[in-house]
Amino acid sequence: MRFHSPQKLKTIAELIGSEFVGPEDFEVLGTNEIHMVKPGDIVFVNHPKYYDKALNSAATIILIDKKVECPEGKALLVSEDPFGDFNKINTHFTRIYNFTEELHDAEIGEGTRIHSSAVIGNNVKIGKNSLIFPNVVIGDRTEIGDNVIIQSGTVLGGDAFYYRKLNGNFDRLISVGNVIIENNVEIGNNCTIDRGVTDSTVIGEGSVLDNQIQIGHDTVIGKKCLIASQVGIAGCCVIGDEVTLWGQVGIASGNKIEAGSVILGKTGVNRDLKKGTYIGMFAEDFKGYLKKEVKLRNLK
């Protein structure tokens, strides 16, 4: 998430009541998750296991639960509760409506048709000649391109599935990102595409999604991908252009699939994949899998 205007380190520290390390006028441009950070971003970390990753990331402001040596050119915000203070910063700069208020500020392009039963949030943009079927829900800040088809029951921009365990309960990391649907995308019935926690969940131009597909927060799907029914993609994944995912494929969080790959039905993806065709619980190379099966069947 980028702030509407640059902020100063001291201003952010005062907002959350934290100590800071670095010049008080150190520039802060926004917040982001560790997978997505850019210079000027705040990233939070609350476990020693991940200190080095956060401190050495592209983020230049680290919201951390312990005072440590600050890398050159960076700044620290030292907080007793980085997770909670990350939420406080995000919701200070992005108002959360959750359909409790209607601003009636959607921008709708010429030739776009929206069924009367569709529900549209605030700060939504929809391009030209798109078609929104009955009972579609479009959350705040969603951006939809031209010539897009979204079929019945699909939800764009629901909350990210991102929690911590706190005092025996689950505490949500509040989602202030959005969903971007590029031009010429088709989305089937009863799909759910979560908005980014601090960035965008993106469906690339020309991609086609079947029914009952779940796409997690901050995942980026490339152009002209084909995704069959009941695929589940966790958060922060990157799917290259012209990837085909067949029915019931499951992809774990933070993994990348190279452009042009084919993932056959019921395959589980738990690591980054180079271009190829894959099958099986742990995404084996398809040709290697067939050779293994032949050998097993020939055992006496």
PDB file of C-alpha atoms in Angstrom:
ATOM      1  CA  MET A   1       0.000   0.000   0.000  1.00  0.00           C
ATOM      2  CA  ARG A   2       1.324   3.406  -0.975  1.00  0.00           C
ATOM      3  CA  PHE A   3       0.342   6.428   1.116  1.00  0.00           C
ATOM      4  CA  HIS A   4      -1.382   9.300  -0.688  1.00  0.00           C
ATOM      5  CA  SER A   5       1.653  11.430   0.181  1.00  0.00           C
ATOM      6  CA  PRO A   6       5.078  10.640   1.694  1.00  0.00           C
ATOM      7  CA  GLN A   7       5.247  10.514   5.488  1.00  0.00           C
ATOM      8  CA  LYS A   8       8.077  11.054   7.938  1.00  0.00           C
ATOM      9  CA  LEU A   9       9.488   8.395  10.269  1.00  0.00           C
ATOM     10  CA  LYS A  10       8.695  10.499  13.357  1.00  0.00           C
ATOM     11  CA  THR A  11       5.059  10.909  12.227  1.00  0.00           C
ATOM     12  CA  ILE A  12       4.588   7.136  11.897  1.00  0.00           C
ATOM     13  CA  ALA A  13       6.311   6.515  15.244  1.00  0.00           C
ATOM     14  CA  GLU A  14       3.971   8.985  16.944  1.00  0.00           C
ATOM     15  CA  LEU A  15       0.953   7.342  15.292  1.00  0.00           C
ATOM     16  CA  ILE A  16       1.742   3.958  16.846  1.00  0.00           C
ATOM     17  CA  GLY A  17       3.542   5.210  19.971  1.00  0.00           C
ATOM     18  CA  SER A  18       6.834   3.493  19.167  1.00  0.00           C
ATOM     19  CA  GLU A  19      10.503   4.303  19.465  1.00  0.00           C
ATOM     20  CA  PHE A  20      12.325   4.912  16.185  1.00  0.00           C
ATOM     21  CA  VAL A  21      15.899   4.531  14.988  1.00  0.00           C
ATOM     22  CA  GLY A  22      16.954   6.809  12.135  1.00  0.00           C
ATOM     23  CA  PRO A  23      16.509  10.441  11.107  1.00  0.00           C
ATOM     24  CA  GLU A  24      13.104  11.794  12.185  1.00  0.00           C
ATOM     25  CA  ASP A  25      12.486  13.065   8.641  1.00  0.00           C
ATOM     26  CA  PHE A  26      13.336   9.679   7.039  1.00  0.00           C
ATOM     27  CA  GLU A  27      10.848   9.266   4.186  1.00  0.00           C
ATOM     28  CA  VAL A  28       8.136   6.592   4.457  1.00  0.00           C
ATOM     29  CA  LEU A  29       6.120   5.843   1.306  1.00  0.00           C
ATOM     30  CA  GLY A  30       3.864   2.966   2.358  1.00  0.00           C
ATOM     31  CA  THR A  31       3.596  -0.537   3.826  1.00  0.00           C
ATOM     32  CA  ASN A  32       3.947  -3.992   2.365  1.00  0.00           C
ATOM     33  CA  GLU A  33       4.388  -7.664   3.122  1.00  0.00           C
ATOM     34  CA  ILE A  34       7.840  -9.220   3.050  1.00  0.00           C
ATOM     35  CA  HIS A  35       7.077 -10.934  -0.300  1.00  0.00           C
ATOM     36  CA  MET A  36       6.195  -7.654  -1.998  1.00  0.00           C
ATOM     37  CA  VAL A  37       8.304  -4.918  -0.375  1.00  0.00           C
ATOM     38  CA  LYS A  38       9.894  -2.014  -2.245  1.00  0.00           C
ATOM     39  CA  PRO A  39      12.165   0.830  -1.101  1.00  0.00           C
ATOM     40  CA  GLY A  40      10.218   3.253   1.047  1.00  0.00           C
ATOM     41  CA  ASP A  41       7.964   0.524   2.462  1.00  0.00           C
ATOM     42  CA  ILE A  42       7.437  -0.493   6.072  1.00  0.00           C
ATOM     43  CA  VAL A  43       7.622  -4.241   6.675  1.00  0.00           C
ATOM     44  CA  PHE A  44       6.819  -5.805  10.049  1.00  0.00           C
ATOM     45  CA  VAL A  45       8.649  -8.653  11.781  1.00  0.00           C
ATOM     46  CA  ASN A  46       7.892 -10.125  15.219  1.00  0.00           C
ATOM     47  CA  HIS A  47      10.036 -13.252  15.428  1.00  0.00           C
ATOM     48  CA  PRO A  48      13.868 -13.546  15.596  1.00  0.00           C
ATOM     49  CA  LYS A  49      13.742 -16.294  12.952  1.00  0.00           C
ATOM     50  CA  TYR A  50      12.739 -13.677  10.357  1.00  0.00           C
ATOM     51  CA  TYR A  51      14.802 -10.681  11.528  1.00  0.00           C
ATOM     52  CA  ASP A  52      17.542 -11.098   8.907  1.00  0.00           C
ATOM     53  CA  LYS A  53      15.039 -11.566   6.087  1.00  0.00           C
ATOM     54  CA  ALA A  54      13.213  -8.375   7.014  1.00  0.00           C
ATOM     55  CA  LEU A  55      16.329  -6.324   7.725  1.00  0.00           C
ATOM     56  CA  ASN A  56      17.940  -7.373   4.429  1.00  0.00           C
ATOM     57  CA  SER A  57      14.772  -7.014   2.326  1.00  0.00           C
ATOM     58  CA  ALA A  58      14.056  -4.173  -0.087  1.00  0.00           C
ATOM     59  CA  ALA A  59      12.007  -2.461   2.642  1.00  0.00           C
ATOM     60  CA  THR A  60      13.735   0.568   4.120  1.00  0.00           C
ATOM     61  CA  ILE A  61      11.682   0.810   7.330  1.00  0.00           C
ATOM     62  CA  ILE A  62      11.460  -2.259   9.581  1.00  0.00           C
ATOM     63  CA  LEU A  63       8.713  -2.427  12.216  1.00  0.00           C
ATOM     64  CA  ILE A  64      10.291  -4.810  14.737  1.00  0.00           C
ATOM     65  CA  ASP A  65       9.713  -6.048  18.280  1.00  0.00           C
ATOM     66  CA  LYS A  66      13.310  -5.637  19.462  1.00  0.00           C
ATOM     67  CA  LYS A  67      15.933  -2.930  19.094  1.00  0.00           C
ATOM     68  CA  VAL A  68      18.664  -4.322  16.838  1.00  0.00           C
ATOM     69  CA  GLU A  69      21.485  -2.884  14.763  1.00  0.00           C
ATOM     70  CA  CYS A  70      19.958  -0.900  11.940  1.00  0.00           C
ATOM     71  CA  PRO A  71      21.328  -1.539   8.435  1.00  0.00           C
ATOM     72  CA  GLU A  72      22.832   1.459   6.687  1.00  0.00           C
ATOM     73  CA  GLY A  73      20.299   3.492   4.741  1.00  0.00           C
ATOM     74  CA  LYS A  74      17.349   2.057   6.665  1.00  0.00           C
ATOM     75  CA  ALA A  75      15.271   2.928   9.723  1.00  0.00           C
ATOM     76  CA  LEU A  76      13.570   1.024  12.530  1.00  0.00           C
ATOM     77  CA  LEU A  77      10.257   1.359  14.314  1.00  0.00           C
ATOM     78  CA  VAL A  78      10.612  -0.521  17.609  1.00  0.00           C
ATOM     79  CA  SER A  79       7.243  -1.799  18.795  1.00  0.00           C
ATOM     80  CA  GLU A  80       5.911  -4.182  21.434  1.00  0.00           C
ATOM     81  CA  ASP A  81       3.338  -5.423  18.902  1.00  0.00           C
ATOM     82  CA  PRO A  82       4.478  -5.053  15.260  1.00  0.00           C
ATOM     83  CA  PHE A  83       1.497  -7.058  13.926  1.00  0.00           C
ATOM     84  CA  GLY A  84      -1.036  -4.864  15.687  1.00  0.00           C
ATOM     85  CA  ASP A  85       0.800  -1.654  14.843  1.00  0.00           C
ATOM     86  CA  PHE A  86       1.014  -2.676  11.175  1.00  0.00           C
ATOM     87  CA  ASN A  87      -2.790  -2.917  11.236  1.00  0.00           C
ATOM     88  CA  LYS A  88      -2.979   0.483  12.949  1.00  0.00           C
ATOM     89  CA  ILE A  89      -0.844   2.135  10.260  1.00  0.00           C
ATOM     90  CA  ASN A  90      -2.742   0.507   7.398  1.00  0.00           C
ATOM     91  CA  THR A  91      -6.208   1.382   8.676  1.00  0.00           C
ATOM     92  CA  HIS A  92      -5.123   4.951   9.468  1.00  0.00           C
ATOM     93  CA  PHE A  93      -4.261   5.540   5.812  1.00  0.00           C
ATOM     94  CA  THR A  94      -6.949   3.314   4.216  1.00  0.00           C
ATOM     95  CA  ARG A  95     -10.531   3.511   5.400  1.00  0.00           C
ATOM     96  CA  ILE A  96     -12.265   0.141   5.769  1.00  0.00           C
ATOM     97  CA  TYR A  97     -15.947   0.291   4.776  1.00  0.00           C
ATOM     98  CA  ASN A  98     -16.884  -3.421   4.503  1.00  0.00           C
ATOM     99  CA  PHE A  99     -20.171  -2.510   2.773  1.00  0.00           C
ATOM    100  CA  THR A 100     -21.373  -0.504   5.795  1.00  0.00           C
ATOM    101  CA  GLU A 101     -21.389   2.736   3.766  1.00  0.00           C
ATOM    102  CA  GLU A 102     -22.131   3.341   0.099  1.00  0.00           C
ATOM    103  CA  LEU A 103     -20.305   6.223  -1.535  1.00  0.00           C
ATOM    104  CA  HIS A 104     -21.857   5.500  -4.952  1.00  0.00           C
ATOM    105  CA  ASP A 105     -18.549   6.475  -6.511  1.00  0.00           C
ATOM    106  CA  ALA A 106     -17.972   3.534  -8.884  1.00  0.00           C
ATOM    107  CA  GLU A 107     -16.572   4.415 -12.304  1.00  0.00           C
ATOM    108  CA  ILE A 108     -18.334   2.346 -14.982  1.00  0.00           C
ATOM    109  CA  GLY A 109     -17.153   2.307 -18.600  1.00  0.00           C
ATOM    110  CA  GLU A 110     -19.355   2.679 -21.660  1.00  0.00           C
ATOM    111  CA  GLY A 111     -21.189  -0.474 -22.740  1.00  0.00           C
ATOM    112  CA  THR A 112     -20.697  -2.299 -19.432  1.00  0.00           C
ATOM    113  CA  ARG A 113     -23.765  -4.151 -18.144  1.00  0.00           C
ATOM    114  CA  ILE A 114     -24.210  -4.938 -14.454  1.00  0.00           C
ATOM    115  CA  HIS A 115     -27.115  -7.031 -13.130  1.00  0.00           C
ATOM    116  CA  SER A 116     -29.221  -5.246 -10.533  1.00  0.00           C
ATOM    117  CA  SER A 117     -28.460  -7.917  -7.913  1.00  0.00           C
ATOM    118  CA  ALA A 118     -24.696  -7.340  -8.064  1.00  0.00           C
ATOM    119  CA  VAL A 119     -23.180  -5.570  -5.043  1.00  0.00           C
ATOM    120  CA  ILE A 120     -20.443  -3.025  -5.693  1.00  0.00           C
ATOM    121  CA  GLY A 121     -18.225  -1.504  -3.014  1.00  0.00           C
ATOM    122  CA  ASN A 122     -16.507   1.874  -2.885  1.00  0.00           C
ATOM    123  CA  ASN A 123     -13.722   3.217  -5.102  1.00  0.00           C
ATOM    124  CA  VAL A 124     -14.433   0.548  -7.725  1.00  0.00           C
ATOM    125  CA  LYS A 125     -13.477   0.993 -11.384  1.00  0.00           C
ATOM    126  CA  ILE A 126     -14.962  -1.111 -14.215  1.00  0.00           C
ATOM    127  CA  GLY A 127     -13.909  -0.644 -17.842  1.00  0.00           C
ATOM    128  CA  LYS A 128     -15.819  -0.747 -21.105  1.00  0.00           C
ATOM    129  CA  ASN A 129     -18.036  -3.520 -22.474  1.00  0.00           C
ATOM    130  CA  SER A 130     -17.786  -5.745 -19.417  1.00  0.00           C
ATOM    131  CA  LEU A 131     -20.562  -8.036 -18.181  1.00  0.00           C
ATOM    132  CA  ILE A 132     -21.319  -8.584 -14.493  1.00  0.00           C
ATOM    133  CA  PHE A 133     -23.789 -11.432 -13.829  1.00  0.00           C
ATOM    134  CA  PRO A 134     -26.326 -11.768 -10.954  1.00  0.00           C
ATOM    135  CA  ASN A 135     -25.167 -11.941  -7.325  1.00  0.00           C
ATOM    136  CA  VAL A 136     -21.574 -10.923  -8.013  1.00  0.00           C
ATOM    137  CA  VAL A 137     -19.896  -9.061  -5.127  1.00  0.00           C
ATOM    138  CA  ILE A 138     -17.152  -6.556  -5.966  1.00  0.00           C
ATOM    139  CA  GLY A 139     -15.241  -5.266  -2.943  1.00  0.00           C
ATOM    140  CA  ASP A 140     -13.734  -1.859  -2.280  1.00  0.00           C
ATOM    141  CA  ARG A 141     -10.946  -0.556  -4.536  1.00  0.00           C
ATOM    142  CA  THR A 142     -11.356  -3.376  -7.092  1.00  0.00           C
ATOM    143  CA  GLU A 143     -10.269  -2.481 -10.632  1.00  0.00           C
ATOM    144  CA  ILE A 144     -11.789  -4.338 -13.592  1.00  0.00           C
ATOM    145  CA  GLY A 145     -10.684  -3.800 -17.181  1.00  0.00           C
ATOM    146  CA  ASP A 146     -12.455  -3.821 -20.541  1.00  0.00           C
ATOM    147  CA  ASN A 147     -14.354  -6.786 -22.010  1.00  0.00           C
ATOM    148  CA  VAL A 148     -14.382  -8.712 -18.739  1.00  0.00           C
ATOM    149  CA  ILE A 149     -17.013 -11.350 -17.932  1.00  0.00           C
ATOM    150  CA  ILE A 150     -17.738 -12.192 -14.284  1.00  0.00           C
ATOM    151  CA  GLN A 151     -20.360 -14.888 -13.781  1.00  0.00           C
ATOM    152  CA  SER A 152     -22.859 -15.410 -10.983  1.00  0.00           C
ATOM    153  CA  GLY A 153     -21.892 -15.754  -7.346  1.00  0.00           C
ATOM    154  CA  THR A 154     -18.270 -14.697  -7.727  1.00  0.00           C
ATOM    155  CA  VAL A 155     -16.717 -12.534  -4.994  1.00  0.00           C
ATOM    156  CA  LEU A 156     -13.863 -10.174  -5.790  1.00  0.00           C
ATOM    157  CA  GLY A 157     -12.000  -8.469  -2.978  1.00  0.00           C
ATOM    158  CA  GLY A 158     -12.839 -10.478   0.136  1.00  0.00           C
ATOM    159  CA  ASP A 159     -10.508 -10.354   3.144  1.00  0.00           C
ATOM    160  CA  ALA A 160      -7.182 -12.128   3.018  1.00  0.00           C
ATOM    161  CA  PHE A 161      -6.789 -15.335   5.028  1.00  0.00           C
ATOM    162  CA  TYR A 162      -3.951 -14.027   7.215  1.00  0.00           C
ATOM    163  CA  TYR A 163      -4.033 -14.511  10.999  1.00  0.00           C
ATOM    164  CA  ARG A 164      -1.880 -14.863  14.076  1.00  0.00           C
ATOM    165  CA  LYS A 165      -2.692 -16.727  17.279  1.00  0.00           C
ATOM    166  CA  LEU A 166      -3.096 -14.250  20.134  1.00  0.00           C
ATOM    167  CA  ASN A 167      -4.228 -15.159  23.645  1.00  0.00           C
ATOM    168  CA  GLY A 168      -5.796 -18.361  22.368  1.00  0.00           C
ATOM    169  CA  ASN A 169      -7.732 -16.608  19.600  1.00  0.00           C
ATOM    170  CA  PHE A 170      -7.115 -15.764  15.934  1.00  0.00           C
ATOM    171  CA  ASP A 171      -6.258 -12.142  15.182  1.00  0.00           C
ATOM    172  CA  ARG A 172      -6.653 -10.948  11.567  1.00  0.00           C
ATOM    173  CA  LEU A 173      -4.137  -8.937   9.588  1.00  0.00           C
ATOM    174  CA  ILE A 174      -6.459  -6.367   8.032  1.00  0.00           C
ATOM    175  CA  SER A 175      -6.478  -6.286   4.225  1.00  0.00           C
ATOM    176  CA  VAL A 176      -6.031  -2.841   2.674  1.00  0.00           C
ATOM    177  CA  GLY A 177      -4.951  -3.960  -0.809  1.00  0.00           C
ATOM    178  CA  ASN A 178      -7.201  -4.633  -3.783  1.00  0.00           C
ATOM    179  CA  VAL A 179      -7.987  -6.890  -6.747  1.00  0.00           C
ATOM    180  CA  ILE A 180      -7.065  -5.997 -10.320  1.00  0.00           C
ATOM    181  CA  ILE A 181      -8.760  -7.845 -13.186  1.00  0.00           C
ATOM    182  CA  GLU A 182      -7.097  -6.952 -16.475  1.00  0.00           C
ATOM    183  CA  ASN A 183      -8.746  -6.715 -19.913  1.00  0.00           C
ATOM    184  CA  ASN A 184     -10.466  -9.674 -21.604  1.00  0.00           C
ATOM    185  CA  VAL A 185     -10.573 -11.883 -18.513  1.00  0.00           C
ATOM    186  CA  GLU A 186     -13.411 -14.383 -17.982  1.00  0.00           C
ATOM    187  CA  ILE A 187     -14.269 -15.594 -14.484  1.00  0.00           C
ATOM    188  CA  GLY A 188     -16.766 -18.406 -13.892  1.00  0.00           C
ATOM    189  CA  ASN A 189     -19.423 -18.975 -11.252  1.00  0.00           C
ATOM    190  CA  ASN A 190     -18.753 -18.976  -7.509  1.00  0.00           C
ATOM    191  CA  CYS A 191     -15.085 -18.026  -7.632  1.00  0.00           C
ATOM    192  CA  THR A 192     -13.434 -16.139  -4.756  1.00  0.00           C
ATOM    193  CA  ILE A 193     -10.485 -13.817  -5.310  1.00  0.00           C
ATOM    194  CA  ASP A 194      -9.157 -12.215  -2.117  1.00  0.00           C
ATOM    195  CA  ARG A 195      -7.769  -8.715  -2.135  1.00  0.00           C
ATOM    196  CA  GLY A 196      -4.142  -8.123  -1.277  1.00  0.00           C
ATOM    197  CA  VAL A 197      -3.154  -7.481   2.304  1.00  0.00           C
ATOM    198  CA  THR A 198      -1.165  -4.406   1.289  1.00  0.00           C
ATOM    199  CA  ASP A 199      -0.766  -4.843  -2.484  1.00  0.00           C
ATOM    200  CA  SER A 200      -2.843  -6.156  -5.410  1.00  0.00           C
ATOM    201  CA  THR A 201      -4.133  -9.586  -6.301  1.00  0.00           C
ATOM    202  CA  VAL A 202      -3.902  -9.599 -10.109  1.00  0.00           C
ATOM    203  CA  ILE A 203      -5.550 -11.671 -12.847  1.00  0.00           C
ATOM    204  CA  GLY A 204      -3.651 -11.057 -16.072  1.00  0.00           C
ATOM    205  CA  GLU A 205      -5.079 -10.054 -19.416  1.00  0.00           C
ATOM    206  CA  GLY A 206      -6.888 -12.756 -21.377  1.00  0.00           C
ATOM    207  CA  SER A 207      -6.905 -15.344 -18.585  1.00  0.00           C
ATOM    208  CA  VAL A 208      -9.917 -17.636 -18.201  1.00  0.00           C
ATOM    209  CA  LEU A 209     -11.118 -19.088 -14.886  1.00  0.00           C
ATOM    210  CA  ASP A 210     -13.624 -21.921 -14.552  1.00  0.00           C
ATOM    211  CA  ASN A 211     -16.118 -22.247 -11.660  1.00  0.00           C
ATOM    212  CA  GLN A 212     -15.354 -22.588  -7.928  1.00  0.00           C
ATOM    213  CA  ILE A 213     -11.773 -21.345  -7.873  1.00  0.00           C
ATOM    214  CA  GLN A 214     -10.069 -19.772  -4.830  1.00  0.00           C
ATOM    215  CA  ILE A 215      -7.211 -17.304  -5.301  1.00  0.00           C
ATOM    216  CA  GLY A 216      -5.426 -15.988  -2.227  1.00  0.00           C
ATOM    217  CA  HIS A 217      -4.190 -12.517  -1.332  1.00  0.00           C
ATOM    218  CA  ASP A 218      -1.430 -10.794  -3.308  1.00  0.00           C
ATOM    219  CA  THR A 219      -1.192 -13.613  -5.855  1.00  0.00           C
ATOM    220  CA  VAL A 220      -0.323 -12.514  -9.386  1.00  0.00           C
ATOM    221  CA  ILE A 221      -1.617 -14.598 -12.300  1.00  0.00           C
ATOM    222  CA  GLY A 222      -0.108 -13.895 -15.706  1.00  0.00           C
ATOM    223  CA  LYS A 223      -1.659 -13.326 -19.095  1.00  0.00           C
ATOM    224  CA  LYS A 224      -3.696 -15.958 -20.973  1.00  0.00           C
ATOM    225  CA  CYS A 225      -3.694 -18.510 -18.179  1.00  0.00           C
ATOM    226  CA  LEU A 226      -6.316 -21.266 -18.145  1.00  0.00           C
ATOM    227  CA  ILE A 227      -7.537 -22.400 -14.722  1.00  0.00           C
ATOM    228  CA  ALA A 228     -10.004 -25.273 -14.312  1.00  0.00           C
ATOM    229  CA  SER A 229     -12.585 -25.867 -11.600  1.00  0.00           C
ATOM    230  CA  GLN A 230     -11.733 -26.261  -7.890  1.00  0.00           C
ATOM    231  CA  VAL A 231      -8.179 -24.978  -8.156  1.00  0.00           C
ATOM    232  CA  GLY A 232      -6.923 -23.436  -4.906  1.00  0.00           C
ATOM    233  CA  ILE A 233      -4.047 -20.943  -4.970  1.00  0.00           C
ATOM    234  CA  ALA A 234      -2.707 -19.609  -1.677  1.00  0.00           C
ATOM    235  CA  GLY A 235      -1.430 -16.095  -1.072  1.00  0.00           C
ATOM    236  CA  CYS A 236       1.619 -14.417  -2.599  1.00  0.00           C
ATOM    237  CA  CYS A 237       2.025 -16.862  -5.498  1.00  0.00           C
ATOM    238  CA  VAL A 238       3.273 -15.803  -8.934  1.00  0.00           C
ATOM    239  CA  ILE A 239       1.849 -17.693 -11.911  1.00  0.00           C
ATOM    240  CA  GLY A 240       3.569 -16.928 -15.218  1.00  0.00           C
ATOM    241  CA  ASP A 241       1.911 -16.221 -18.561  1.00  0.00           C
ATOM    242  CA  GLU A 242       0.061 -18.997 -20.408  1.00  0.00           C
ATOM    243  CA  VAL A 243       0.101 -21.443 -17.508  1.00  0.00           C
ATOM    244  CA  THR A 244      -2.598 -24.139 -17.452  1.00  0.00           C
ATOM    245  CA  LEU A 245      -3.884 -25.410 -14.096  1.00  0.00           C
ATOM    246  CA  TRP A 246      -6.249 -28.379 -14.363  1.00  0.00           C
ATOM    247  CA  GLY A 247      -8.948 -29.339 -11.870  1.00  0.00           C
ATOM    248  CA  GLN A 248      -8.245 -29.446  -8.129  1.00  0.00           C
ATOM    249  CA  VAL A 249      -4.645 -28.274  -8.370  1.00  0.00           C
ATOM    250  CA  GLY A 250      -3.448 -26.850  -5.042  1.00  0.00           C
ATOM    251  CA  ILE A 251      -0.604 -24.335  -4.772  1.00  0.00           C
ATOM    252  CA  ALA A 252       1.004 -23.485  -1.437  1.00  0.00           C
ATOM    253  CA  SER A 253       1.778 -19.932  -0.375  1.00  0.00           C
ATOM    254  CA  GLY A 254       4.624 -17.970  -1.934  1.00  0.00           C
ATOM    255  CA  ASN A 255       5.417 -20.311  -4.830  1.00  0.00           C
ATOM    256  CA  LYS A 256       6.194 -19.386  -8.441  1.00  0.00           C
ATOM    257  CA  ILE A 257       5.270 -21.278 -11.605  1.00  0.00           C
ATOM    258  CA  GLU A 258       7.191 -20.433 -14.739  1.00  0.00           C
ATOM    259  CA  ALA A 259       5.373 -19.297 -17.885  1.00  0.00           C
ATOM    260  CA  GLY A 260       4.070 -21.992 -20.218  1.00  0.00           C
ATOM    261  CA  SER A 261       3.803 -24.712 -17.573  1.00  0.00           C
ATOM    262  CA  VAL A 262       0.985 -27.270 -17.386  1.00  0.00           C
ATOM    263  CA  ILE A 263      -0.088 -28.570 -13.964  1.00  0.00           C
ATOM    264  CA  LEU A 264      -2.263 -31.664 -14.306  1.00  0.00           C
ATOM    265  CA  GLY A 265      -5.330 -32.414 -12.186  1.00  0.00           C
ATOM    266  CA  LYS A 266      -5.019 -32.863  -8.397  1.00  0.00           C
ATOM    267  CA  THR A 267      -1.336 -31.911  -8.414  1.00  0.00           C
ATOM    268  CA  GLY A 268       0.090 -30.301  -5.272  1.00  0.00           C
ATOM    269  CA  VAL A 269       2.634 -27.514  -5.732  1.00  0.00           C
ATOM    270  CA  ASN A 270       4.846 -26.913  -2.699  1.00  0.00           C
ATOM    271  CA  ARG A 271       7.881 -25.302  -4.393  1.00  0.00           C
ATOM    272  CA  ASP A 272       8.825 -23.083  -7.321  1.00  0.00           C
ATOM    273  CA  LEU A 273       8.440 -24.812 -10.702  1.00  0.00           C
ATOM    274  CA  LYS A 274      10.397 -24.304 -13.907  1.00  0.00           C
ATOM    275  CA  LYS A 275       8.582 -24.563 -17.242  1.00  0.00           C
ATOM    276  CA  GLY A 276       7.252 -28.098 -17.705  1.00  0.00           C
ATOM    277  CA  THR A 277       4.331 -30.465 -17.209  1.00  0.00           C
ATOM    278  CA  TYR A 278       3.730 -31.749 -13.676  1.00  0.00           C
ATOM    279  CA  ILE A 279       1.569 -34.301 -11.862  1.00  0.00           C
ATOM    280  CA  GLY A 280       1.194 -35.802  -8.394  1.00  0.00           C
ATOM    281  CA  MET A 281       1.026 -34.838  -4.750  1.00  0.00           C
ATOM    282  CA  PHE A 282       4.453 -33.167  -4.900  1.00  0.00           C
ATOM    283  CA  ALA A 283       4.425 -31.937  -8.522  1.00  0.00           C
ATOM    284  CA  GLU A 284       6.650 -34.475 -10.251  1.00  0.00           C
ATOM    285  CA  ASP A 285       7.821 -34.036 -13.827  1.00  0.00           C
ATOM    286  CA  PHE A 286       5.163 -35.803 -15.909  1.00  0.00           C
ATOM    287  CA  LYS A 287       7.548 -37.811 -18.119  1.00  0.00           C
ATOM    288  CA  GLY A 288       9.583 -38.898 -15.102  1.00  0.00           C
ATOM    289  CA  TYR A 289       6.376 -39.917 -13.351  1.00  0.00           C
ATOM    290  CA  LEU A 290       5.327 -42.106 -16.303  1.00  0.00           C
ATOM    291  CA  LYS A 291       8.739 -43.817 -16.412  1.00  0.00           C
ATOM    292  CA  LYS A 292       8.540 -44.512 -12.682  1.00  0.00           C
ATOM    293  CA  GLU A 293       5.047 -45.997 -13.080  1.00  0.00           C
ATOM    294  CA  VAL A 294       6.251 -48.304 -15.872  1.00  0.00           C
ATOM    295  CA  LYS A 295       9.141 -49.524 -13.712  1.00  0.00           C
ATOM    296  CA  LEU A 296       6.835 -50.165 -10.748  1.00  0.00           C
ATOM    297  CA  ARG A 297       4.393 -52.133 -12.866  1.00  0.00           C
ATOM    298  CA  ASN A 298       7.196 -54.262 -14.295  1.00  0.00           C
ATOM    299  CA  LEU A 299       8.485 -55.282 -10.883  1.00  0.00           C
ATOM    300  CA  LYS A 300       8.101 -58.983 -10.224  1.00  0.00           C
TER     301      LYS A 300
END
